[in-house]
């Protein structure tokens, strides 16, 4: 762990204290995303949480897919009363991830294209492949924690760093 990482985590902590309803994404990203959102946007989200309610308060409708049943129930309580969210529980097949309901449930959603896709749950590489064709032209695709999947020089705990061998 380097100094940059520690400072970033401290800044994120204070940002979250000041903005408790903000999604747990990089605060700079949240500010940019908020500027780009439109009231009629349709959102597809993998990995429910604070972002689910945050998007629902700013967009037309949110489809959110969650794999953890206990977390799913907590999010259900948090979004109670909002009628523009469809929260979907879908299991992950650990033996054959590519056959997971978590990936396949997207085919049951009655929307062809989404304005925004947030990839912030499990199987992010497979979710990307399953969802990218559902993004409308000019839409916003958010891959949270991309450092886990792309070579970089950040040297963060979950980062693959500069190595292409881990891809």
mmCIF file of C-alpha atoms in Angstrom:
data_model
loop_
_atom_site.group_PDB
_atom_site.id
_atom_site.type_symbol
_atom_site.label_atom_id
_atom_site.label_comp_id
_atom_site.label_asym_id
_atom_site.label_seq_id
_atom_site.Cartn_x
_atom_site.Cartn_y
_atom_site.Cartn_z
ATOM 1 C CA UNK A 1 0.000 0.000 0.000
ATOM 2 C CA UNK A 2 1.377 3.382 -0.979
ATOM 3 C CA UNK A 3 0.835 6.912 0.340
ATOM 4 C CA UNK A 4 -1.439 7.851 -2.592
ATOM 5 C CA UNK A 5 -3.791 4.995 -1.723
ATOM 6 C CA UNK A 6 -3.955 5.949 1.972
ATOM 7 C CA UNK A 7 -4.624 9.619 1.173
ATOM 8 C CA UNK A 8 -7.306 8.635 -1.349
ATOM 9 C CA UNK A 9 -9.045 6.410 1.206
ATOM 10 C CA UNK A 10 -8.997 9.204 3.805
ATOM 11 C CA UNK A 11 -10.441 11.683 1.294
ATOM 12 C CA UNK A 12 -13.133 9.145 0.345
ATOM 13 C CA UNK A 13 -14.008 8.643 4.022
ATOM 14 C CA UNK A 14 -14.575 12.367 4.582
ATOM 15 C CA UNK A 15 -16.450 12.721 1.278
ATOM 16 C CA UNK A 16 -18.820 9.928 2.333
ATOM 17 C CA UNK A 17 -19.352 11.556 5.746
ATOM 18 C CA UNK A 18 -20.232 14.850 4.029
ATOM 19 C CA UNK A 19 -22.351 13.127 1.322
ATOM 20 C CA UNK A 20 -23.933 10.099 3.052
ATOM 21 C CA UNK A 21 -26.428 9.399 0.261
ATOM 22 C CA UNK A 22 -23.818 9.500 -2.492
ATOM 23 C CA UNK A 23 -22.888 6.226 -4.211
ATOM 24 C CA UNK A 24 -19.671 4.670 -3.052
ATOM 25 C CA UNK A 25 -17.775 5.543 -6.202
ATOM 26 C CA UNK A 26 -14.848 7.895 -6.638
ATOM 27 C CA UNK A 27 -16.183 11.309 -5.591
ATOM 28 C CA UNK A 28 -14.885 12.916 -8.797
ATOM 29 C CA UNK A 29 -16.750 10.290 -10.803
ATOM 30 C CA UNK A 30 -19.974 10.925 -8.879
ATOM 31 C CA UNK A 31 -19.775 14.635 -9.659
ATOM 32 C CA UNK A 32 -19.206 14.009 -13.385
ATOM 33 C CA UNK A 33 -21.925 11.351 -13.598
ATOM 34 C CA UNK A 34 -24.409 13.636 -11.874
ATOM 35 C CA UNK A 35 -23.760 16.347 -14.469
ATOM 36 C CA UNK A 36 -24.307 13.893 -17.336
ATOM 37 C CA UNK A 37 -27.513 12.277 -16.062
ATOM 38 C CA UNK A 38 -30.891 13.198 -17.506
ATOM 39 C CA UNK A 39 -34.265 12.749 -15.837
ATOM 40 C CA UNK A 40 -35.445 10.349 -18.579
ATOM 41 C CA UNK A 41 -32.375 8.056 -18.349
ATOM 42 C CA UNK A 42 -32.866 4.320 -17.938
ATOM 43 C CA UNK A 43 -30.258 2.695 -15.686
ATOM 44 C CA UNK A 44 -29.011 -0.893 -15.527
ATOM 45 C CA UNK A 45 -27.004 -1.651 -12.408
ATOM 46 C CA UNK A 46 -25.096 -4.762 -11.420
ATOM 47 C CA UNK A 47 -24.477 -4.610 -7.676
ATOM 48 C CA UNK A 48 -27.222 -2.858 -5.724
ATOM 49 C CA UNK A 49 -26.534 -0.413 -2.907
ATOM 50 C CA UNK A 50 -26.563 3.317 -2.224
ATOM 51 C CA UNK A 51 -26.204 3.956 -5.941
ATOM 52 C CA UNK A 52 -29.577 2.276 -6.590
ATOM 53 C CA UNK A 53 -31.524 4.893 -4.666
ATOM 54 C CA UNK A 54 -29.212 7.691 -5.839
ATOM 55 C CA UNK A 55 -29.872 6.881 -9.513
ATOM 56 C CA UNK A 56 -33.623 6.472 -8.888
ATOM 57 C CA UNK A 57 -33.764 9.999 -7.464
ATOM 58 C CA UNK A 58 -32.190 11.368 -10.661
ATOM 59 C CA UNK A 59 -33.366 9.094 -13.479
ATOM 60 C CA UNK A 60 -36.528 7.646 -14.931
ATOM 61 C CA UNK A 61 -36.077 3.991 -13.955
ATOM 62 C CA UNK A 62 -33.432 1.705 -12.453
ATOM 63 C CA UNK A 63 -33.064 -2.032 -12.983
ATOM 64 C CA UNK A 64 -30.664 -3.326 -10.358
ATOM 65 C CA UNK A 65 -29.318 -6.879 -10.196
ATOM 66 C CA UNK A 66 -27.918 -8.232 -6.921
ATOM 67 C CA UNK A 67 -26.410 -11.656 -6.169
ATOM 68 C CA UNK A 68 -26.214 -11.554 -2.353
ATOM 69 C CA UNK A 69 -29.599 -12.385 -0.822
ATOM 70 C CA UNK A 70 -28.907 -10.743 2.565
ATOM 71 C CA UNK A 71 -27.672 -7.547 0.895
ATOM 72 C CA UNK A 72 -30.651 -7.695 -1.505
ATOM 73 C CA UNK A 73 -33.005 -7.613 1.518
ATOM 74 C CA UNK A 74 -31.147 -4.652 3.073
ATOM 75 C CA UNK A 75 -31.361 -2.706 -0.186
ATOM 76 C CA UNK A 76 -35.081 -3.540 -0.463
ATOM 77 C CA UNK A 77 -35.653 -1.800 2.860
ATOM 78 C CA UNK A 78 -33.573 1.200 1.779
ATOM 79 C CA UNK A 79 -35.548 1.726 -1.446
ATOM 80 C CA UNK A 80 -39.002 1.152 0.051
ATOM 81 C CA UNK A 81 -41.463 3.677 -1.305
ATOM 82 C CA UNK A 82 -39.640 4.283 -4.592
ATOM 83 C CA UNK A 83 -41.668 3.034 -7.543
ATOM 84 C CA UNK A 84 -39.045 3.539 -10.249
ATOM 85 C CA UNK A 85 -36.736 0.691 -9.204
ATOM 86 C CA UNK A 86 -36.885 -2.980 -10.124
ATOM 87 C CA UNK A 87 -34.514 -4.802 -7.763
ATOM 88 C CA UNK A 88 -33.725 -8.296 -9.037
ATOM 89 C CA UNK A 89 -32.115 -11.098 -7.043
ATOM 90 C CA UNK A 90 -30.078 -13.439 -9.241
ATOM 91 C CA UNK A 91 -27.711 -16.204 -8.151
ATOM 92 C CA UNK A 92 -24.150 -16.767 -9.290
ATOM 93 C CA UNK A 93 -23.106 -20.247 -10.354
ATOM 94 C CA UNK A 94 -19.642 -20.567 -8.834
ATOM 95 C CA UNK A 95 -18.811 -23.729 -10.795
ATOM 96 C CA UNK A 96 -19.885 -22.290 -14.167
ATOM 97 C CA UNK A 97 -20.019 -18.483 -13.806
ATOM 98 C CA UNK A 98 -20.917 -17.955 -17.471
ATOM 99 C CA UNK A 99 -24.227 -19.778 -16.887
ATOM 100 C CA UNK A 100 -25.181 -17.681 -13.841
ATOM 101 C CA UNK A 101 -28.658 -16.235 -13.524
ATOM 102 C CA UNK A 102 -26.797 -13.058 -12.553
ATOM 103 C CA UNK A 103 -25.674 -12.723 -16.178
ATOM 104 C CA UNK A 104 -28.730 -14.221 -17.886
ATOM 105 C CA UNK A 105 -31.392 -12.146 -16.116
ATOM 106 C CA UNK A 106 -30.565 -9.193 -18.360
ATOM 107 C CA UNK A 107 -32.423 -11.018 -21.142
ATOM 108 C CA UNK A 108 -35.632 -10.827 -19.078
ATOM 109 C CA UNK A 109 -35.513 -7.052 -18.711
ATOM 110 C CA UNK A 110 -37.969 -5.438 -21.163
ATOM 111 C CA UNK A 111 -35.608 -2.632 -22.219
ATOM 112 C CA UNK A 112 -33.489 -2.790 -25.369
ATOM 113 C CA UNK A 113 -31.015 -0.021 -24.558
ATOM 114 C CA UNK A 114 -29.958 1.738 -21.375
ATOM 115 C CA UNK A 115 -28.682 5.282 -20.957
ATOM 116 C CA UNK A 116 -26.446 4.260 -18.063
ATOM 117 C CA UNK A 117 -24.921 0.940 -17.026
ATOM 118 C CA UNK A 118 -23.146 0.641 -13.682
ATOM 119 C CA UNK A 119 -20.972 -2.466 -13.398
ATOM 120 C CA UNK A 120 -20.257 -2.557 -9.654
ATOM 121 C CA UNK A 121 -21.051 -6.112 -8.600
ATOM 122 C CA UNK A 122 -19.504 -9.528 -9.124
ATOM 123 C CA UNK A 123 -18.154 -11.054 -12.351
ATOM 124 C CA UNK A 124 -17.402 -7.611 -13.760
ATOM 125 C CA UNK A 125 -15.570 -8.928 -16.781
ATOM 126 C CA UNK A 126 -18.469 -11.239 -17.715
ATOM 127 C CA UNK A 127 -21.035 -8.571 -16.869
ATOM 128 C CA UNK A 128 -19.273 -6.202 -19.247
ATOM 129 C CA UNK A 129 -19.505 -8.730 -22.068
ATOM 130 C CA UNK A 130 -23.162 -9.467 -21.287
ATOM 131 C CA UNK A 131 -24.237 -5.839 -20.981
ATOM 132 C CA UNK A 132 -22.220 -3.636 -23.334
ATOM 133 C CA UNK A 133 -24.542 -4.268 -26.287
ATOM 134 C CA UNK A 134 -27.420 -2.920 -24.190
ATOM 135 C CA UNK A 135 -25.840 0.529 -23.864
ATOM 136 C CA UNK A 136 -27.392 3.162 -26.109
ATOM 137 C CA UNK A 137 -25.175 5.235 -28.398
ATOM 138 C CA UNK A 138 -23.745 8.063 -26.330
ATOM 139 C CA UNK A 139 -24.613 6.260 -23.097
ATOM 140 C CA UNK A 140 -22.502 6.077 -19.951
ATOM 141 C CA UNK A 141 -20.793 2.805 -18.976
ATOM 142 C CA UNK A 142 -19.325 2.834 -15.477
ATOM 143 C CA UNK A 143 -16.898 0.051 -14.551
ATOM 144 C CA UNK A 144 -16.134 0.614 -10.897
ATOM 145 C CA UNK A 145 -12.706 -0.502 -9.665
ATOM 146 C CA UNK A 146 -11.378 -0.893 -13.209
ATOM 147 C CA UNK A 147 -7.867 -1.159 -11.773
ATOM 148 C CA UNK A 148 -8.732 -4.765 -10.955
ATOM 149 C CA UNK A 149 -9.027 -5.591 -14.644
ATOM 150 C CA UNK A 150 -6.676 -3.349 -16.598
ATOM 151 C CA UNK A 151 -2.913 -2.894 -16.340
ATOM 152 C CA UNK A 152 -2.035 0.297 -14.494
ATOM 153 C CA UNK A 153 0.613 1.860 -12.314
ATOM 154 C CA UNK A 154 -1.507 2.653 -9.247
ATOM 155 C CA UNK A 155 -0.123 -0.155 -7.059
ATOM 156 C CA UNK A 156 -3.415 -0.514 -5.172
ATOM 157 C CA UNK A 157 -4.145 -3.617 -3.061
ATOM 158 C CA UNK A 158 -6.531 -5.180 -5.594
ATOM 159 C CA UNK A 159 -4.803 -3.821 -8.688
ATOM 160 C CA UNK A 160 -3.141 -6.060 -11.248
ATOM 161 C CA UNK A 161 -0.536 -3.317 -11.639
ATOM 162 C CA UNK A 162 1.629 -3.172 -14.757
ATOM 163 C CA UNK A 163 1.567 -6.906 -15.339
ATOM 164 C CA UNK A 164 -0.197 -8.202 -18.426
ATOM 165 C CA UNK A 165 0.336 -11.744 -17.106
ATOM 166 C CA UNK A 166 -2.653 -11.441 -14.772
ATOM 167 C CA UNK A 167 -5.140 -10.612 -17.496
#
